[in-house]
């Protein structure tokens, strides 16, 4: 039998709890040995999706295909997947070794084999010598590792991880990101990873599935998601971008910010309204004059590698990155290369000025990051002088 | 000043609560039969107590009744708690309220209604009479809510992912329950069982209504002896029961719930 490329297919999944629809129209596939990340703000249905794959929730509609066969009616204990729960869910009455051995003991594995596997797993997660420790006496990061070892010891085809690094501090999180990625490559297991942290998703994933409000917004490689966001939601969620209204005058010709630009997009209707996304690092700051956008620098913040500038131009406040310092109040020109202008069709998200407050907070975006796209000039100018 | 008042208040309160029992215990060592005259110290009443056949019978009935009813109530109550825990919404609320009623209902109503029920049932089963069997059923019945009430909170604070983790690692639902959930709620079940045991020892009214002519528990025998006249043996017996219940409560309370909680809640933050 030749191996299918898709290990898991979610087909047309819908999930409702009572009267609220939590997931709708979820179609996604996971390739063998892939690191797939479900990315989205809190409450968008990531955990529910993971629980459907794990077998802890039954979708209201749709099917879950594993290796070509429906596993909709298969209980969790018969599925070849293991889960690392968000709060680890280690068994508090058992020590580290007993926790790791749990799955093997249930399968009545040979005790010498179990002993060897515990050693291997402890080594894999860098906890050698911790076998007799009570799990309650471990730090968050160590509990995390035990949870991973407890799942991996069963040699699952797929490991489901629900925000596994959420409770760890930044430094530890970065380390664990590397370790998890290496582990996944080394073991050759499919990882389905849930996070609300876009940076984490971009660093670790082979494929990212961006979700909002129970609907998949975009699926693709991290580069694709970052470079070619399909709608304003993805553009806003994935990074700090300048997002403007534009009009597609013709193929390769778009008008925004009161000017005409050459672009690389085609296939839109003549004079179709579109969203324009331009990343701060794609704006070149040049001397004023000529064909470039003219603007006035309102605020400059040093960010380590670059300066972040808020530049007001024709009623819009741009965010631009530059390694060259400019003075507040200075007149500058902005140049944008045709292939760095991202043209997107209008979507339901085009008409929300900003992400809803709660959603933004949970997604970890700061106010400034959110506000800059839509701030009226007066407000922007006054906030810039603070 | 305020502190002194506080202390006096506490002393008066404790005096009111425990003076009768203190007097009772003191008089159980009184050589005189009188309740007002001190005739010197004696252990005679205790000795008589031990020799009294009917009291010995009542003691063994009381203990076996307490043990068996606690055992039955623990099994039924723990299972019920697990069932109630998995219910949702209005139905759960209703079931919870219904199970709590026997706790707040006056004992006399409980005893009387059980008696009415038994007499009604005896119409259909003429061979059966009031006796140890009806006592056992009655005690089990009023004990079940106490077990439920001590197990449910523990289930509530249990991380629901623990059970799911067991399933995830290959347990069938039954195995998952016994290997993980039961382990976690054992302390609460033991507390419930001891509470039920104490409640059974403590009961008078329900036993009085539902016992047969021949059977007696310690409390019903004390009552019938007291009705027949003053007998200092009663003082001795009551003193023993008081001390026994006190010891039991002490043991129950020393099952420190905060300790059980600590074992359950995993510290999630910070790297040491
Ligand atoms: N068992 C449940 N009953 C009712 N609503 C639920 C249940 N589980 C999740 N939800 C709701 O579904 C939505 C998605 O939840 P979840 O999948 O946990 O989101 P995420 O993991 O992305 O934060 C939320 O609005 C949540 O309140
Ligand atoms: Mg979640």
XYZ file of C-alpha atoms and ligand atoms in Angstrom:
686
model
C 0.000 0.000 0.000
C 1.455 3.346 -0.882
C 1.411 5.958 1.798
C -1.108 8.718 1.511
C 0.242 12.213 1.620
C -2.515 13.419 3.903
C -2.375 11.847 7.334
C -5.425 13.671 8.674
C -8.279 15.342 6.838
C -10.900 17.446 8.537
C -13.859 17.530 6.197
C -16.480 20.226 6.473
C -16.416 20.242 10.268
C -19.003 22.179 12.175
C -19.271 22.296 15.964
C -21.982 23.880 18.025
C -22.322 24.035 21.796
C -25.991 24.597 22.535
C -26.895 27.510 20.345
C -23.426 28.914 19.702
C -21.498 27.805 16.659
C -17.871 27.452 17.609
C -16.470 25.998 14.389
C -17.894 26.155 10.913
C -16.782 24.991 7.534
C -13.434 23.660 8.743
C -11.650 21.929 5.907
C -8.009 21.212 6.431
C -5.496 18.501 5.878
C -2.315 17.592 7.679
C 0.545 15.978 5.837
C 2.645 13.165 7.207
C 5.516 14.434 9.398
C 4.329 17.979 9.123
C 4.480 20.647 11.813
C 1.087 22.281 11.491
C 0.079 25.207 13.667
C -3.433 26.380 14.415
C -3.011 30.102 14.976
C -5.673 32.520 16.109
C -6.888 34.725 18.934
C -8.206 33.205 22.130
C -11.685 31.747 21.772
C -11.443 31.208 18.010
C -11.877 27.440 18.304
C -8.300 26.108 18.263
C -8.681 23.895 21.324
C -12.028 22.601 20.089
C -10.443 21.652 16.757
C -7.657 19.830 18.582
C -10.150 18.043 20.823
C -12.074 16.867 17.774
C -8.878 15.338 16.392
C -8.066 13.805 19.785
C -11.549 12.344 20.081
C -12.710 14.333 23.111
C -15.373 16.258 21.200
C -17.619 15.025 18.449
C -18.210 17.462 15.612
C -21.818 18.426 15.007
C -21.233 17.899 11.309
C -18.405 16.706 9.085
C -15.847 13.949 9.230
C -12.374 13.293 10.583
C -10.283 11.125 8.286
C -7.112 9.476 9.566
C -4.946 7.809 6.966
C -7.887 7.452 4.620
C -10.366 6.096 7.146
C -12.995 7.921 9.170
C -12.183 7.928 12.883
C -15.318 9.778 13.866
C -16.570 6.841 15.913
C -13.203 5.869 17.344
C -12.847 6.725 21.056
C -9.697 8.593 22.170
C -8.026 5.478 23.569
C -8.105 3.830 20.163
C -6.696 6.775 18.216
C -3.018 6.884 17.259
C -2.689 10.395 18.580
C -1.513 11.683 21.941
C -2.170 15.026 23.517
C -0.123 17.468 25.563
C -2.835 19.354 27.407
C -2.732 23.082 27.945
C -2.324 22.705 31.709
C -0.303 19.494 31.290
C -2.798 17.342 33.256
C -0.039 15.308 34.892
C -1.276 12.724 37.385
C -0.520 14.424 40.707
C -0.424 11.212 42.739
C 2.289 9.677 40.591
C 5.946 10.540 40.295
C 7.682 11.465 37.054
C 8.514 7.884 36.057
C 4.998 6.641 36.843
C 3.492 9.410 34.781
C 5.665 8.556 31.796
C 5.084 4.820 32.208
C 1.295 5.196 32.406
C 0.498 4.591 28.733
C 2.887 1.638 28.451
C 1.520 0.012 31.603
C -2.010 0.277 30.249
C -0.783 -1.532 27.149
C 0.789 -4.133 29.478
C 4.273 -3.635 28.084
C 7.170 -5.642 29.480
C 8.566 -4.026 32.641
C 12.167 -4.041 31.429
C 11.031 -2.361 28.212
C 9.105 0.231 30.211
C 12.161 0.958 32.319
C 14.310 1.452 29.240
C 11.747 3.689 27.564
C 11.436 5.886 30.666
C 15.203 6.433 30.572
C 15.091 7.254 26.866
C 12.230 9.688 27.269
C 13.807 11.446 30.256
C 16.945 11.868 28.200
C 14.960 13.174 25.231
C 13.307 15.881 27.317
C 16.466 16.662 29.316
C 15.162 15.400 32.650
C 17.493 12.467 33.306
C 17.613 11.695 37.016
C 14.192 13.184 37.705
C 12.357 9.836 37.560
C 11.570 9.617 41.296
C 10.523 13.255 41.694
C 6.914 14.138 42.485
C 5.401 16.031 39.573
C 3.959 18.616 41.962
C 7.481 19.575 43.006
C 8.552 20.417 39.449
C 8.625 23.851 37.842
C 6.274 24.736 34.981
C 8.917 24.076 32.347
C 9.793 20.703 33.844
C 6.142 19.655 34.094
C 5.834 20.632 30.468
C 8.652 18.264 29.565
C 7.145 15.422 31.566
C 3.831 15.936 29.745
C 5.637 15.732 26.411
C 7.540 12.609 27.475
C 4.341 10.982 28.750
C 2.749 11.490 25.335
C 5.759 10.636 23.172
C 6.575 7.380 24.979
C 3.537 5.852 23.264
C 5.076 6.538 19.851
C 1.991 8.263 18.459
C 1.712 9.076 14.757
C 0.484 12.508 15.711
C 1.217 14.655 18.739
C -1.354 17.314 19.605
C -0.006 20.248 21.617
C -2.348 22.873 23.051
C -0.464 26.110 23.746
C 2.247 24.074 25.441
C 4.550 27.023 26.054
C 1.876 29.468 27.157
C 2.747 29.357 30.864
C 6.495 29.722 30.424
C 8.541 32.908 30.540
C 9.949 34.362 27.348
C 13.483 32.965 27.543
C 12.331 29.462 28.374
C 9.688 29.674 25.672
C 12.292 30.463 23.024
C 14.445 27.541 24.163
C 11.517 25.150 24.187
C 10.474 26.282 20.704
C 13.829 25.139 19.386
C 13.756 21.905 21.358
C 10.254 21.005 20.235
C 11.077 21.696 16.618
C 14.236 19.575 16.843
C 12.340 16.792 18.586
C 9.731 16.774 15.851
C 12.367 16.538 13.134
C 14.341 13.865 14.966
C 11.366 11.631 15.726
C 9.645 12.218 12.411
C 6.232 12.669 14.016
C 3.392 14.861 12.847
C 2.836 17.766 15.242
C -0.401 19.709 15.451
C 0.389 22.737 17.509
C -1.945 25.366 18.911
C -0.835 28.894 19.730
C -2.084 32.476 19.720
C 1.456 33.793 19.322
C 2.088 34.650 15.658
C 5.849 34.823 16.116
C 5.906 31.335 17.604
C 3.818 30.055 14.714
C 6.074 31.679 12.117
C 9.262 30.261 13.686
C 8.183 26.690 14.245
C 5.659 25.662 11.615
C 5.809 23.984 8.239
C 2.221 25.058 7.710
C 0.111 27.625 9.513
C -3.651 27.607 9.645
C -4.922 31.022 10.717
C -8.327 30.897 12.381
C -10.778 33.483 13.583
C -14.250 33.064 15.067
C -14.379 29.387 14.196
C -13.479 29.869 10.544
C -10.176 29.208 8.757
C -8.870 32.490 7.349
C -5.827 31.224 5.529
C -3.650 28.172 5.340
C -0.148 28.085 3.987
C 3.561 28.108 4.613
C 4.733 30.762 7.111
C 6.322 32.768 4.262
C 3.076 32.755 2.303
C 1.016 33.805 5.272
C 3.465 36.555 6.106
C 4.041 37.807 2.576
C 0.635 37.273 1.051
C -2.036 37.623 3.720
C -5.360 36.880 2.118
C -7.407 39.341 4.089
C -7.112 42.168 6.557
C -7.599 39.868 9.551
C -4.571 37.770 8.661
C -2.558 40.852 7.792
C -3.320 42.421 11.154
C -2.869 39.273 13.164
C 0.383 38.139 11.636
C 2.345 41.342 11.963
C 2.344 45.110 12.219
C 1.268 46.219 8.800
C 0.050 49.342 7.066
C -3.392 48.578 5.698
C -5.135 51.041 3.385
C -8.096 51.180 1.065
C -7.177 51.082 -2.592
C -8.690 50.810 -6.043
C -7.440 48.479 -8.743
C -7.397 50.726 -11.816
C -6.222 48.006 -14.153
C -3.934 44.983 -14.157
C -0.600 45.964 -12.535
C -1.950 49.380 -11.682
C -3.360 50.316 -8.270
C -4.331 53.611 -6.702
C -4.040 54.322 -2.970
C -3.019 57.175 -0.708
C -4.036 59.517 -3.535
C -1.399 58.206 -5.891
C -1.040 55.611 -8.621
C 1.387 52.756 -8.146
C 2.726 50.002 -10.329
C 2.102 46.604 -8.709
C 2.439 42.926 -9.607
C -1.218 41.955 -9.136
C -3.755 41.315 -11.843
C -7.087 39.672 -12.429
C -9.229 42.166 -10.541
C -12.225 43.914 -12.007
C -11.565 47.388 -13.375
C -11.893 49.893 -10.503
C -12.452 47.133 -7.945
C -12.068 48.308 -4.339
C -9.251 46.408 -2.599
C -7.228 46.325 0.603
C -3.571 47.265 0.373
C -1.048 45.817 2.838
C 2.434 47.229 3.119
C 4.864 46.064 5.758
C 6.813 48.668 7.726
C 10.154 47.186 6.656
C 9.186 47.418 2.985
C 8.983 51.207 3.003
C 12.183 52.883 1.917
C 12.714 56.316 3.462
C 14.153 58.664 0.856
C 14.619 62.382 0.335
C 11.337 64.198 -0.246
C 10.292 65.111 -3.774
C 9.928 63.297 -7.035
C 7.342 60.613 -7.495
C 7.497 59.314 -3.930
C 4.869 59.626 -1.231
C 5.578 62.726 0.821
C 5.108 62.703 4.566
C 6.105 64.233 7.866
C 7.789 62.187 10.594
C 5.650 62.356 13.728
C 7.407 59.974 16.054
C 10.622 57.981 16.155
C 11.273 55.025 18.458
C 14.521 53.113 18.656
C 13.819 49.349 18.460
C 17.303 47.886 18.631
C 17.971 46.866 15.052
C 15.948 49.662 13.496
C 14.052 52.866 14.168
C 10.305 52.689 14.054
C 8.751 55.814 12.634
C 5.216 57.077 12.417
C 4.930 59.118 9.241
C 1.867 61.165 8.445
C 0.987 61.450 4.805
C -2.240 62.617 3.171
C -4.372 61.823 6.214
C -2.869 58.392 6.944
C -0.277 57.538 9.539
C 2.247 55.055 8.176
C 4.451 52.852 10.217
C 7.905 52.454 8.689
C 11.147 50.825 9.777
C 14.503 52.256 8.904
C 18.064 51.840 10.059
C 18.626 55.550 9.483
C 17.414 57.941 12.149
C 15.079 60.781 11.120
C 13.997 63.738 13.239
C 10.443 64.226 14.389
C 8.892 66.902 12.164
C 11.255 66.184 9.296
C 9.768 65.901 5.782
C 10.587 62.628 4.088
C 9.680 60.643 0.989
C 8.524 57.028 1.022
C 9.205 54.597 -1.803
C 7.540 51.225 -2.151
C 8.709 48.659 -4.703
C 5.925 47.166 -6.877
C 6.383 43.608 -5.551
C 6.090 44.814 -1.941
C 2.595 46.178 -2.468
C 0.160 43.452 -1.377
C -3.257 43.750 -2.938
C -6.097 41.792 -1.314
C -9.730 41.408 -2.187
C -12.135 43.046 0.229
C -13.432 40.688 2.907
C -15.759 40.945 5.866
C -12.747 42.104 7.874
C -12.084 45.075 5.612
C -14.818 47.038 7.266
C -13.753 46.635 10.860
C -11.538 49.575 11.692
C -9.600 47.626 14.235
C -9.757 44.243 15.832
C -12.272 44.117 18.669
C -10.700 45.199 21.935
C -10.797 41.876 23.767
C -9.505 40.024 20.770
C -6.588 42.398 20.423
C -5.671 42.125 24.070
C -5.737 38.374 24.053
C -3.741 38.242 20.871
C -1.094 40.264 22.665
C -1.115 43.200 20.275
C -0.449 46.559 21.847
C -2.712 49.533 21.419
C -0.215 51.384 19.306
C 0.122 48.482 16.957
C -3.589 48.398 16.522
C -4.380 52.066 16.481
C -1.892 53.263 13.953
C -3.724 51.965 10.926
C -6.852 53.933 11.461
C -5.955 56.799 13.710
C -7.342 60.079 12.439
C -4.555 62.556 11.853
C -5.381 64.747 14.820
C -5.281 61.891 17.259
C -2.169 60.440 15.743
C -0.374 63.755 15.882
C -1.249 64.383 19.499
C -0.329 60.896 20.612
C 2.908 61.197 18.732
C 3.954 64.240 20.736
C 3.532 62.574 24.120
C -10.780 45.524 76.997
C -12.418 44.321 73.776
C -10.105 41.337 73.785
C -11.128 40.479 77.302
C -14.819 40.726 76.358
C -14.170 38.441 73.412
C -12.573 35.893 75.691
C -15.421 36.051 78.193
C -17.937 35.666 75.409
C -16.163 32.570 74.127
C -15.939 31.101 77.623
C -19.669 31.624 78.258
C -20.538 30.101 74.903
C -18.411 27.016 75.510
C -19.820 26.725 79.028
C -23.379 26.675 77.709
C -22.499 24.096 75.103
C -20.469 21.729 77.206
C -21.670 22.181 80.800
C -24.431 19.554 80.476
C -22.043 17.021 79.019
C -19.409 17.823 81.635
C -21.941 17.307 84.418
C -23.023 14.055 82.812
C -19.475 12.756 82.628
C -18.707 13.797 86.206
C -21.848 12.072 87.490
C -21.009 8.891 85.609
C -18.277 8.509 88.259
C -20.624 9.325 91.138
C -20.970 6.564 93.729
C -24.377 7.863 94.773
C -27.438 7.156 92.627
C -28.614 10.696 93.259
C -28.216 13.310 90.588
C -27.587 16.054 93.085
C -25.389 14.514 95.754
C -21.739 13.593 95.224
C -21.153 10.237 96.888
C -17.521 9.726 95.977
C -15.667 8.414 92.946
C -16.515 5.004 91.452
C -16.112 3.044 88.217
C -18.967 0.829 89.281
C -21.429 2.091 86.640
C -18.947 1.393 83.900
C -18.420 -2.096 85.271
C -22.179 -2.718 85.381
C -22.470 -1.393 81.876
C -19.999 -3.955 80.590
C -21.898 -6.752 82.259
C -25.310 -5.692 80.900
C -26.295 -8.153 78.136
C -28.884 -5.883 76.498
C -26.393 -3.033 76.329
C -23.777 -5.337 74.839
C -26.311 -6.367 72.172
C -27.208 -2.740 71.491
C -23.530 -1.865 71.187
C -22.884 -4.541 68.613
C -26.035 -3.552 66.690
C -24.977 0.091 66.716
C -21.445 -0.635 65.536
C -22.392 -3.091 62.813
C -25.203 -0.814 61.700
C -22.863 2.159 61.534
C -20.245 0.153 59.666
C -22.567 -1.477 57.142
C -24.699 1.591 56.492
C -21.568 3.696 56.046
C -20.146 1.133 53.644
C -23.329 0.930 51.562
C -23.853 4.686 51.614
C -20.238 5.244 50.556
C -20.540 2.980 47.534
C -23.923 4.360 46.486
C -23.078 7.961 47.376
C -19.682 8.030 45.634
C -21.188 6.560 42.477
C -24.042 9.074 42.691
C -21.586 11.951 43.100
C -19.714 10.876 39.967
C -23.012 10.666 38.105
C -24.238 14.051 39.330
C -20.883 15.604 38.485
C -21.249 14.607 34.851
C -24.787 15.999 34.583
C -25.429 19.432 33.094
C -27.730 22.374 33.546
C -31.124 22.458 35.206
C -31.319 18.699 35.567
C -28.137 18.660 37.651
C -29.455 21.435 39.881
C -32.698 19.557 40.457
C -30.983 16.291 41.284
C -28.589 18.072 43.654
C -31.447 19.792 45.461
C -33.347 16.540 45.813
C -30.328 14.721 47.250
C -29.759 17.512 49.745
C -33.294 17.494 51.130
C -32.729 14.618 53.607
C -29.879 16.592 55.192
C -32.017 19.610 56.038
C -35.260 17.730 56.638
C -36.082 17.194 60.347
C -35.146 13.697 61.517
C -38.659 13.141 62.751
C -40.069 13.576 59.230
C -37.425 11.249 57.870
C -38.133 8.595 60.516
C -41.882 8.835 60.237
C -41.925 8.746 56.442
C -39.653 5.704 56.410
C -41.939 3.982 58.899
C -44.982 4.754 56.752
C -43.182 3.438 53.700
C -42.171 0.200 55.426
C -45.661 -0.452 56.792
C -47.015 0.130 53.310
C -44.522 -2.283 51.764
C -45.215 -4.944 54.429
C -48.698 -5.270 52.939
C -47.092 -6.753 49.835
C -44.397 -8.735 51.632
C -46.145 -10.097 54.715
C -43.137 -12.107 55.843
C -40.996 -9.047 56.554
C -41.069 -7.093 59.815
C -39.338 -4.066 61.249
C -35.888 -5.064 62.443
C -32.203 -4.862 61.659
C -32.956 -4.833 57.923
C -35.164 -1.776 58.071
C -32.657 -0.050 60.367
C -29.903 -0.698 57.857
C -31.936 0.619 54.932
C -32.918 3.722 56.919
C -29.380 4.531 58.030
C -28.021 3.966 54.550
C -30.678 6.299 53.172
C -29.892 9.239 55.413
C -26.156 8.654 55.066
C -26.007 8.823 51.265
C -26.328 12.636 51.034
C -23.394 13.119 53.418
C -21.161 11.034 51.188
C -22.341 12.893 48.086
C -21.745 16.229 49.781
C -18.180 15.358 50.673
C -17.237 13.794 47.327
C -18.808 16.310 44.915
C -16.602 19.319 45.788
C -13.509 17.197 45.273
C -14.755 16.140 41.839
C -15.468 19.769 40.987
C -11.916 20.878 41.675
C -10.486 17.958 39.759
C -8.891 18.972 36.438
C -11.232 17.456 33.808
C -8.218 16.954 31.574
C -6.845 14.331 34.012
C -9.520 11.851 33.019
C -9.104 12.781 29.367
C -5.358 12.320 29.674
C -5.994 8.785 30.928
C -8.200 8.076 27.900
C -5.594 9.676 25.679
C -2.972 7.277 27.037
C -5.071 4.237 26.258
C -7.464 3.743 29.183
C -11.022 2.699 28.526
C -13.498 4.958 30.361
C -13.815 2.434 33.225
C -10.084 1.964 33.568
C -9.557 5.713 33.362
C -12.015 6.221 36.185
C -10.454 3.648 38.491
C -6.825 4.462 37.663
C -7.029 8.225 37.779
C -10.289 9.738 39.016
C -10.792 7.356 41.930
C -7.206 7.882 43.072
C -7.801 11.610 43.184
C -11.058 11.492 45.142
C -10.129 8.738 47.612
C -9.512 11.140 50.492
C -12.962 12.685 50.004
C -14.576 9.239 49.887
C -12.877 8.232 53.145
C -14.022 11.477 54.772
C -17.565 10.808 53.553
C -17.484 7.261 54.909
C -16.347 8.409 58.344
C -18.953 11.137 58.364
C -21.624 8.565 57.517
C -20.352 6.266 60.297
C -20.593 9.119 62.790
C -24.051 10.135 61.607
C -25.252 6.565 62.084
C -23.810 6.385 65.622
C -25.352 9.745 66.358
C -28.864 8.891 65.208
C -31.734 8.383 67.603
C -34.998 9.457 65.998
C -34.834 7.534 62.728
C -33.692 4.411 64.593
C -36.487 4.803 67.129
C -39.112 4.848 64.372
C -37.741 2.120 62.168
C -36.355 -0.459 64.633
C -38.255 -3.596 65.519
C -39.407 -4.421 69.048
C -36.432 -6.581 69.819
C -33.638 -4.421 68.410
C -31.994 -1.522 70.112
C -29.207 0.799 69.279
C -27.292 2.477 72.072
C -29.326 5.641 71.715
C -32.688 3.870 71.790
C -31.650 1.784 74.778
C -30.560 4.885 76.663
C -33.923 6.403 75.909
C -35.905 3.406 77.134
C -33.752 3.106 80.272
C -34.213 6.780 81.038
C -37.949 6.397 80.747
C -37.937 3.614 83.318
C -36.202 5.777 85.878
C -32.900 7.111 87.002
C -30.033 4.782 86.333
C -26.478 6.138 86.472
C -25.480 3.474 83.958
C -27.020 5.793 81.369
C -24.575 8.498 82.361
C -21.677 6.145 81.862
C -22.987 4.966 78.501
C -23.640 8.518 77.279
C -20.176 9.561 78.392
C -18.625 6.742 76.396
C -20.649 7.640 73.313
C -19.713 11.292 73.611
C -16.031 10.502 73.794
C -16.280 8.028 70.921
C -18.008 10.523 68.598
C -15.547 13.227 69.637
C -12.630 10.992 68.713
C -14.214 10.140 65.373
C -14.775 13.784 64.486
C -11.201 14.526 65.421
C -9.981 11.819 63.058
C -12.215 13.082 60.231
C -10.980 16.633 60.629
C -7.377 15.584 60.715
C -7.818 14.455 57.108
C -6.587 17.893 56.140
C -8.432 18.985 52.989
C -5.829 21.639 52.195
C -3.224 18.921 52.007
C -5.323 17.007 49.516
C -5.745 20.161 47.471
C -2.050 20.791 47.337
C -1.469 17.382 45.860
C -4.044 18.142 43.203
C -3.196 21.658 42.065
C -0.004 21.620 40.086
C 2.097 24.757 40.422
C 2.278 26.023 36.896
C 4.329 29.126 37.040
C 8.005 29.823 37.105
C 11.153 27.867 36.501
C 13.083 27.122 39.640
N -17.741 22.627 26.342
C -18.087 23.837 25.865
N -19.321 24.310 26.031
C -19.679 25.523 25.555
N -18.858 26.345 24.900
C -17.599 25.937 24.701
C -17.141 24.674 25.172
N -15.838 24.533 24.833
C -15.512 25.663 24.172
N -16.563 26.510 24.094
C -16.577 27.825 23.427
O -16.066 27.653 22.140
C -15.276 28.765 21.739
C -13.927 28.266 21.277
O -13.230 27.737 22.369
P -11.786 27.119 22.244
O -11.792 26.070 21.206
O -11.361 26.713 23.597
O -10.957 28.371 21.734
P -9.379 28.608 21.738
O -8.691 27.341 22.127
O -9.067 29.058 20.347
O -9.124 29.708 22.713
C -15.217 29.678 22.935
O -16.122 30.720 22.723
C -15.644 28.807 24.092
O -16.318 29.573 25.035
Mg -7.478 27.029 23.836
